[in-house]
Tab-separated table of C-alpha atoms in Angstrom:
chain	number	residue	atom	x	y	z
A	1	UNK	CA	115.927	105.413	56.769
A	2	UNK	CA	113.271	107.317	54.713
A	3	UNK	CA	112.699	110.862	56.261
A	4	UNK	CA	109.014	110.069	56.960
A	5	UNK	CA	109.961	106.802	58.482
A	6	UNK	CA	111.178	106.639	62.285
A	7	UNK	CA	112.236	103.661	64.519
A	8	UNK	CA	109.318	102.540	67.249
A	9	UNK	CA	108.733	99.581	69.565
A	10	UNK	CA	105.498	97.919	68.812
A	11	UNK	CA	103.635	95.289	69.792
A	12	UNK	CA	100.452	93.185	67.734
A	13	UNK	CA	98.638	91.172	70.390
A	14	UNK	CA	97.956	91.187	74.072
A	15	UNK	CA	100.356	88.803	76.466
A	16	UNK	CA	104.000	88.349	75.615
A	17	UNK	CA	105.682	90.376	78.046
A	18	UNK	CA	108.979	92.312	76.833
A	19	UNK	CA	109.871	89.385	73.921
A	20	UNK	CA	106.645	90.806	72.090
A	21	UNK	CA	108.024	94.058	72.034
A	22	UNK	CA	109.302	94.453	68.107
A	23	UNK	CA	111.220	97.248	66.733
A	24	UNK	CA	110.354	98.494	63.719
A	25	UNK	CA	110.291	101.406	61.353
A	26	UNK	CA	106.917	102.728	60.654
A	27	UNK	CA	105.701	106.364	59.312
A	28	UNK	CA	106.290	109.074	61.150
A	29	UNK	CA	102.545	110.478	62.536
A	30	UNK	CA	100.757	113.635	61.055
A	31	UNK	CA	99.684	115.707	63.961
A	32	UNK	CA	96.128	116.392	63.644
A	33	UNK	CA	93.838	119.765	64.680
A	34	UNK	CA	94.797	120.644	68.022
A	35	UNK	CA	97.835	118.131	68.402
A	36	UNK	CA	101.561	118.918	67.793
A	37	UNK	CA	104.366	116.378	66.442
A	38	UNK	CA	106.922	116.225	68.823
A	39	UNK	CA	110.988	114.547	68.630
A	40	UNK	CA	110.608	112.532	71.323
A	41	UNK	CA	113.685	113.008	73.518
A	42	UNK	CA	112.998	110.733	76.308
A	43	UNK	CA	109.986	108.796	77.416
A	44	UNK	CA	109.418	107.089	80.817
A	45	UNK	CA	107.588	103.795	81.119
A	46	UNK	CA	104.951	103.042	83.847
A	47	UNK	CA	103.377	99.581	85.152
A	48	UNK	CA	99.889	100.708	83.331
A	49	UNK	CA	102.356	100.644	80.040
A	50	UNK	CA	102.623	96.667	80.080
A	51	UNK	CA	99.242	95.928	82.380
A	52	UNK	CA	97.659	96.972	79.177
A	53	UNK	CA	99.877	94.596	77.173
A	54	UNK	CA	98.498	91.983	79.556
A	55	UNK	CA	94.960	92.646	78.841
A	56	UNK	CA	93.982	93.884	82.040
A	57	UNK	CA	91.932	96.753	79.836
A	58	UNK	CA	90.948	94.260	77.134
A	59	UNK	CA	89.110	94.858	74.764
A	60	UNK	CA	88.763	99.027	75.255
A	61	UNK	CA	92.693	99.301	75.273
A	62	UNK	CA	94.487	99.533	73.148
A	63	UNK	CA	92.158	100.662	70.396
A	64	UNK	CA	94.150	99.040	67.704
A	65	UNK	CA	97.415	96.785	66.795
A	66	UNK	CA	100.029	96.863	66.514
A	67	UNK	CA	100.250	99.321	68.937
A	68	UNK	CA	103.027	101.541	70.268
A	69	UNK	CA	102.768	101.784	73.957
A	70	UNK	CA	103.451	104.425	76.179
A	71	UNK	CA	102.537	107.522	77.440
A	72	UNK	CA	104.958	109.983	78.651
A	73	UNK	CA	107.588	111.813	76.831
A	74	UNK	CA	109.877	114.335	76.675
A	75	UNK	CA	110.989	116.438	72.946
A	76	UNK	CA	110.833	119.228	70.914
A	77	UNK	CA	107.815	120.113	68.573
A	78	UNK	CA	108.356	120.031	65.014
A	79	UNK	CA	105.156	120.671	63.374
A	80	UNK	CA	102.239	121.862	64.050
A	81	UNK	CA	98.788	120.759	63.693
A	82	UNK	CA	95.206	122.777	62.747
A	83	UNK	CA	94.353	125.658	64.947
A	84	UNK	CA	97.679	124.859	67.450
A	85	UNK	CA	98.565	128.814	68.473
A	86	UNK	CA	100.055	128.677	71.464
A	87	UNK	CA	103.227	126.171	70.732
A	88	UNK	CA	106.152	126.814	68.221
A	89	UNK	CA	108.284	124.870	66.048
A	90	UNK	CA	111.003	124.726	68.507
A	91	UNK	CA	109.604	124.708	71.536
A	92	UNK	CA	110.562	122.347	74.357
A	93	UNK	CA	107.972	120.012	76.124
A	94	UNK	CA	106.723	117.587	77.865
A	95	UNK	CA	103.491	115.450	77.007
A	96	UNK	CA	101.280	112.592	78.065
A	97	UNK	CA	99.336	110.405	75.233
A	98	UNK	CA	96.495	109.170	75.324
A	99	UNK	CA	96.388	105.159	76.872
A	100	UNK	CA	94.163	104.435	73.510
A	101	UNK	CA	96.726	104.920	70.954
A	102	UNK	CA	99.864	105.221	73.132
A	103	UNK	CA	103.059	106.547	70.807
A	104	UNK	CA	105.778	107.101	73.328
A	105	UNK	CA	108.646	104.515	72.048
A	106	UNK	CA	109.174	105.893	69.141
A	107	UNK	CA	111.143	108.358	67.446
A	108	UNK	CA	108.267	111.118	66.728
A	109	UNK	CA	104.755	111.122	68.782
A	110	UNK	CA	101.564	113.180	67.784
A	111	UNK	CA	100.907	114.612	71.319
A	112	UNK	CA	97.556	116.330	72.212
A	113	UNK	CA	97.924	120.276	73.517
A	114	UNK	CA	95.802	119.853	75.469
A	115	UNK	CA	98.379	117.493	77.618
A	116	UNK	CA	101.421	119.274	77.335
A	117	UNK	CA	103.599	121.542	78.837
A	118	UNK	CA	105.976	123.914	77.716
A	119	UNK	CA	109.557	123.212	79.386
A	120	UNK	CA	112.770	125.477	80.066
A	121	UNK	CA	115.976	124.436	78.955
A	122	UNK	CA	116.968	124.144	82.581
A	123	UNK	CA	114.521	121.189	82.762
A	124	UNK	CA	115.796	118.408	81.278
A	125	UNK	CA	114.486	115.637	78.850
A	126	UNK	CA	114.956	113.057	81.564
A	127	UNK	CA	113.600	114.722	84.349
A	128	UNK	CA	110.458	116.518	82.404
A	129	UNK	CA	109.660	113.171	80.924
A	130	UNK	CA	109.412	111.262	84.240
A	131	UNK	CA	106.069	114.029	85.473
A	132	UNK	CA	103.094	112.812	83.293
A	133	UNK	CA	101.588	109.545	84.939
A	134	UNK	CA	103.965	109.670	88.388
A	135	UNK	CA	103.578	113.301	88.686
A	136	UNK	CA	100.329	113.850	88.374
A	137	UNK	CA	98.780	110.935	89.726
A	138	UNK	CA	100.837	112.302	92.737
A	139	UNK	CA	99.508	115.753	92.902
A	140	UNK	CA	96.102	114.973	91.686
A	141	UNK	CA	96.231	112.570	95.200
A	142	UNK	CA	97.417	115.063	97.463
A	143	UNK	CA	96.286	118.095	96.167
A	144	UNK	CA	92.351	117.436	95.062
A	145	UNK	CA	91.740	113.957	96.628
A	146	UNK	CA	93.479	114.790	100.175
A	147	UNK	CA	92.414	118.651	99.619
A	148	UNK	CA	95.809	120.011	100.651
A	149	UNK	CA	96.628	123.406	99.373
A	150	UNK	CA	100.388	123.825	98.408
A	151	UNK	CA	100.961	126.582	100.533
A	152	UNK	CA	102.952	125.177	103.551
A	153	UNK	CA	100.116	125.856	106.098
A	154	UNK	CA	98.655	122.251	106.109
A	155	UNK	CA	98.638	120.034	109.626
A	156	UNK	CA	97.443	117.177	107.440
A	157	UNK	CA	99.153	113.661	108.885
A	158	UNK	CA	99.766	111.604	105.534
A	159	UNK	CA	100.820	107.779	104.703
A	160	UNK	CA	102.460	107.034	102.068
A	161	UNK	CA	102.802	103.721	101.113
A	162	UNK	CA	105.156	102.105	98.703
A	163	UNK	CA	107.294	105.851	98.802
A	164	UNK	CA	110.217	105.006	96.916
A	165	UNK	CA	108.001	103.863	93.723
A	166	UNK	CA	107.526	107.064	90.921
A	167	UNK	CA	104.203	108.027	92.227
A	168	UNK	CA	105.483	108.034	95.792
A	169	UNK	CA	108.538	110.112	95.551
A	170	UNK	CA	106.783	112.449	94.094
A	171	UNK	CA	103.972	112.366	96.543
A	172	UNK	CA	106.179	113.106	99.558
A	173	UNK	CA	107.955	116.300	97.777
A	174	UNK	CA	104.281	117.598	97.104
A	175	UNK	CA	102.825	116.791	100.705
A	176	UNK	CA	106.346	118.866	101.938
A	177	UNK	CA	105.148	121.616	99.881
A	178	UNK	CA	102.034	121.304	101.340
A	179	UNK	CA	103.340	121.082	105.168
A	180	UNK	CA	102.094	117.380	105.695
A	181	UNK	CA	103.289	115.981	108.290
A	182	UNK	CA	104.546	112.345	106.046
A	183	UNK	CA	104.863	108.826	107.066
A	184	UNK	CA	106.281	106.485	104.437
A	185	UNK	CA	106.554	102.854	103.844
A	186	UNK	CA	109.288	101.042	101.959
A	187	UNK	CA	111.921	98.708	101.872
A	188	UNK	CA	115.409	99.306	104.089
A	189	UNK	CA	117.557	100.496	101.172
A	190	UNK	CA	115.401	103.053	100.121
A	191	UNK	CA	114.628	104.396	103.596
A	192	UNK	CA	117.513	107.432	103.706
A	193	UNK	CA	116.517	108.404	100.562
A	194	UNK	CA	112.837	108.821	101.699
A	195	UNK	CA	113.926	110.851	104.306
A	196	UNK	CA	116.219	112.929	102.183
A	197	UNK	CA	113.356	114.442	99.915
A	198	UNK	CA	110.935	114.924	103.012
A	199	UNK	CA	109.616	111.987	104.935
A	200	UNK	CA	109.228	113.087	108.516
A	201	UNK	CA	109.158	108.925	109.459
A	202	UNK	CA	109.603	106.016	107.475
A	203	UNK	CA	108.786	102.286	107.860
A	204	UNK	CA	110.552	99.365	106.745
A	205	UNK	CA	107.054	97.742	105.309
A	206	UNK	CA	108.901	94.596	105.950
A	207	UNK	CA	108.859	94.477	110.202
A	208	UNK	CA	105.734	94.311	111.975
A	209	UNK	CA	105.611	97.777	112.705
A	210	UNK	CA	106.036	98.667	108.854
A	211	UNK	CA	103.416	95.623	108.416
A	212	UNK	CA	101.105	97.496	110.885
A	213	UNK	CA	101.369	100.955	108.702
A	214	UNK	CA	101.426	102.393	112.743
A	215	UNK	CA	103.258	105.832	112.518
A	216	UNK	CA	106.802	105.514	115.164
A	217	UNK	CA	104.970	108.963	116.503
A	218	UNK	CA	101.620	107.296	117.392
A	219	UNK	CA	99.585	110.024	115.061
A	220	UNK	CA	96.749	108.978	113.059
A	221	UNK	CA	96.381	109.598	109.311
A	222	UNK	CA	93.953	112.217	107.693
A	223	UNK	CA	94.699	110.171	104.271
A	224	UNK	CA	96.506	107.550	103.313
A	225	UNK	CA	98.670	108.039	99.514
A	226	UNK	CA	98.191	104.377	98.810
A	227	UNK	CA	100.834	103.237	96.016
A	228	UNK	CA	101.461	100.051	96.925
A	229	UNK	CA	99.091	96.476	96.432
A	230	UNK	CA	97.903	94.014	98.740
A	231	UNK	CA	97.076	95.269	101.918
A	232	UNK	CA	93.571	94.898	103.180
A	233	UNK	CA	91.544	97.467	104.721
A	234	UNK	CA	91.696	95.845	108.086
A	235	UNK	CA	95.479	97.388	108.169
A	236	UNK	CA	94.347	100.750	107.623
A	237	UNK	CA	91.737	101.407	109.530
A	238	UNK	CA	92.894	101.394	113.057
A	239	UNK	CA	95.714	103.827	111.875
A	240	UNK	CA	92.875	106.776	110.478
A	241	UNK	CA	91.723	109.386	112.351
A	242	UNK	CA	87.555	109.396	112.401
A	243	UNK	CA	87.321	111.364	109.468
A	244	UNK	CA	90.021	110.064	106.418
A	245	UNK	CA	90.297	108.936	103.254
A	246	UNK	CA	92.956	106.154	101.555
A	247	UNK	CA	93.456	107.197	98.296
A	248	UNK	CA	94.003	103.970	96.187
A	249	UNK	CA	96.425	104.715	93.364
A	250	UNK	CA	95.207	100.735	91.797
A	251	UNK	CA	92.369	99.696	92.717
A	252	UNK	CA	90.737	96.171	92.487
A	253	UNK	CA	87.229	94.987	92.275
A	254	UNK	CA	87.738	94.090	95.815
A	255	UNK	CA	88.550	97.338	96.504
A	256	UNK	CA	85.353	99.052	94.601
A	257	UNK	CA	83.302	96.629	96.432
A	258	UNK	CA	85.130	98.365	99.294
A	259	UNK	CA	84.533	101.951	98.311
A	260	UNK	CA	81.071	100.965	97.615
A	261	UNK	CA	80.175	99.824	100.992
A	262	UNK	CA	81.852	102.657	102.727
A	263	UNK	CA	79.634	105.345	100.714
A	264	UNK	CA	76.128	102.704	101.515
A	265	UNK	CA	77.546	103.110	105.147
A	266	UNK	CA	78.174	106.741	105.291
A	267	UNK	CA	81.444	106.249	107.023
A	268	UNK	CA	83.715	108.733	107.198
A	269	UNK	CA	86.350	106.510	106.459
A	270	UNK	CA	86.585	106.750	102.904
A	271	UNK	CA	88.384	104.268	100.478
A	272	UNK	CA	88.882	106.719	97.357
A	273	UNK	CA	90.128	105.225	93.936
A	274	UNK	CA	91.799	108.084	92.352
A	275	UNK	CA	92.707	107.725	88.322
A	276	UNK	CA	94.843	110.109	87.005
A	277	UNK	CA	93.086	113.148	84.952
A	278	UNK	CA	96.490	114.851	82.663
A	279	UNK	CA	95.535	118.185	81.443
A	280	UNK	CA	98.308	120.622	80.460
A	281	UNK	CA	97.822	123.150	83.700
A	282	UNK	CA	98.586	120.516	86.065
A	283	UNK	CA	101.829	119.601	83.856
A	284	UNK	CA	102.653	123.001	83.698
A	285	UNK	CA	102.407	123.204	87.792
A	286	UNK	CA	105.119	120.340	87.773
A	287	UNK	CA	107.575	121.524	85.146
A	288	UNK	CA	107.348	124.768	87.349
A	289	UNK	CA	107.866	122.898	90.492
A	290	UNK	CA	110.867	121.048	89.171
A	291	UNK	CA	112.068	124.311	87.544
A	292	UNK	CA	112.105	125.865	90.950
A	293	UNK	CA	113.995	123.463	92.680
A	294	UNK	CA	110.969	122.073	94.755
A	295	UNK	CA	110.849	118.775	92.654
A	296	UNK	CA	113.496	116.096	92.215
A	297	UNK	CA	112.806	113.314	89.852
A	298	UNK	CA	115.190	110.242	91.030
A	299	UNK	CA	116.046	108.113	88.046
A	300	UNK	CA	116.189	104.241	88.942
A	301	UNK	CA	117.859	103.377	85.769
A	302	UNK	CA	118.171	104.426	82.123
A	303	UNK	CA	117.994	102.776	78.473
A	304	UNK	CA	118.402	103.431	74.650
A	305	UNK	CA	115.507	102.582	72.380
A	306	UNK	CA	117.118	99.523	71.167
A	307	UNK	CA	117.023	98.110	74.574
A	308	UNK	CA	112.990	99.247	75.464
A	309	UNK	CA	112.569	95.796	76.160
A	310	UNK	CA	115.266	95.722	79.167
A	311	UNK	CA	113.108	98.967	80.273
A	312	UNK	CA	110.054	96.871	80.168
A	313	UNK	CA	111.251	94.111	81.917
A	314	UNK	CA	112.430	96.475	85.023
A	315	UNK	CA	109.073	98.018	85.252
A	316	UNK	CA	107.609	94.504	85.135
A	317	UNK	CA	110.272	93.134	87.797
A	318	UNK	CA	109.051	95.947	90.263
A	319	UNK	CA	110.967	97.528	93.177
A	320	UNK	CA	112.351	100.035	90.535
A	321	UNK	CA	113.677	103.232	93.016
A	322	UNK	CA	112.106	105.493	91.069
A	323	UNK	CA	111.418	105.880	87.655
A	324	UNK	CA	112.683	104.107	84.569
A	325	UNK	CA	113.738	106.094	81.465
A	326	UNK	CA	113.797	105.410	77.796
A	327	UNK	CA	116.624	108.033	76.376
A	328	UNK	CA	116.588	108.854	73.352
A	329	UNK	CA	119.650	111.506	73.139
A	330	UNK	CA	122.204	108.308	74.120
């Protein structure tokens, strides 16, 4: 292989699943003013990765074909672009691209400063790479949508639903931090785990109490850390205190519609869709977090570049425990 060629996954149309994912070799990207070029290490994948793939942002995403999706990775920077003064050649990140162009199954991405992090050494490629999309979505819920501070002192009551998913792992760790009080939903096997990294109760979303959301305590939520799909409004309400808010991590025109009649109301029972804002403070926040021992990534399984598609088909499958890894050091 050429030195200004590197091996990516691509696709050139929308539809097609994980057998229109192609691998190629393509040019290695220039990084342009304010962007670095980073060796990716590792690279998660998310479900907004192949919802895009299936047109559900058609025709504003992807901004071209072929295209080379994803959006969080892992590396070291390489070169630098324009007016870039606070990164090195050398340095160890983490990064999220932008949904437009994508880049993250490849060998080399052009990431953005203004979305990435610096990382220690003690934070790994796997474990930095995971943060982007799950992590922030997660903090960005509790921290600015729920308004808890992370300082321990909080008496919030929170739901999380769909906890063993990336976002909601990472969502019960932060609401700890915070000194939520935590309900979460999921499915049996997962339910020790949920308790291991902080659930104070957990519901098996499969028996009618689960199906209920109803905390085992009998408290009512301030806010709801919705990450899962399909459950109507009807299920939540009962369950909120007077004044609450259900963050909805993928929201639906039905659910706008919702939102929408809530703020013509002036209820104080709020149905917030939150999408995810990366900026390279927040980032920072979670390499720290992990760095410090206060946030544990859990892996759900792992795979080489030449088997992305595998990856993609997991993600697609859903009822991953966790995230789901692209490594690129295997």
């Amino acid at each position: 292989m050429a030195d200004n060629m590197m091996r990516a996954v691509q696709y050139a149309a929308y539809g097609g699943g994980p057998s229109a994912l192609k691998h190629v070799e393509v040019p290695v990207p220039t990084p342009k003013k304010g962007e670095v070029l980073v060796k990716v290490e590792a690279a998660s994948v998310n479900p907004v990765d192949w919802k895009i793939q299936s047109g559900i942002l058609r025709p504003f995403m992807p901004s071209k074909f072929p295209y080379i999706p994803g959006t969080d990775i892992s590396g070291e920077v390489v070169a630098l672009g324009l007016g870039v003064d606070n990164f090195a050649v050398g340095d160890k990140v983490v990064s999220w691209l932008d949904l437009r162009t994508g880049g993250s199954l490849a060998e080399f991405a052009a990431a953005a400063v203004k979305t990435t992090a610096k990382r220690p050494l003690t934070v790994s490629s796997i474990d930095s790479a995971c943060l982007p999309v799950a992590g922030l979505t997660a903090l960005q819920a509790v921290r600015n949508v729920a308004g808890l501070k992370l300082d321990g002192n909080s008496e919030a009551n929170l739901l999380i639903t769909a906890a063993s998913g990336g976002v909601g792992l990472y969502a019960i760790q932060i609401a700890k931090l915070a000194g939520a009080h935590v309900t979460a939903t999921c499915g049996a096997r997962n339910i020790e785990l949920v308790k291991k990294l902080g659930a104070d109760e957990v519901l098996d979303y499969k028996t009618p109490e689960g199906d209920e959301l109803k905390s085992p305590s009998g408290c009512l939520y301030d806010a709801v850390v919705h990450c899962a799909t399909g459950i109507p409004w009807s299920k939540f309400e009962p369950n909120l205190k007077p004044v609450a808010k259900v963050i909805d991590l993928t929201p639906s025109l039905k659910s706008f519609a919702v939102t929408a009649f809530k703020k013509i109301t002036l209820s104080k029972k709020q149905l917030v869709p939150l999408l995810m804002s990366a900026n390279a403070q927040d980032l920072q926040l979670l390499v720290d977090l992990v760095q410090d021992g206060k946030l544990k990534t859990v892996v759900d399984s792992q795979y080489p570049l030449s088997r992305a598609e595998a990856a993609w088909a997991k993600s697609i499958e859903g009822h991953a425990t966790g995230k789901i890894v692209v490594n690129f050091e295997d």
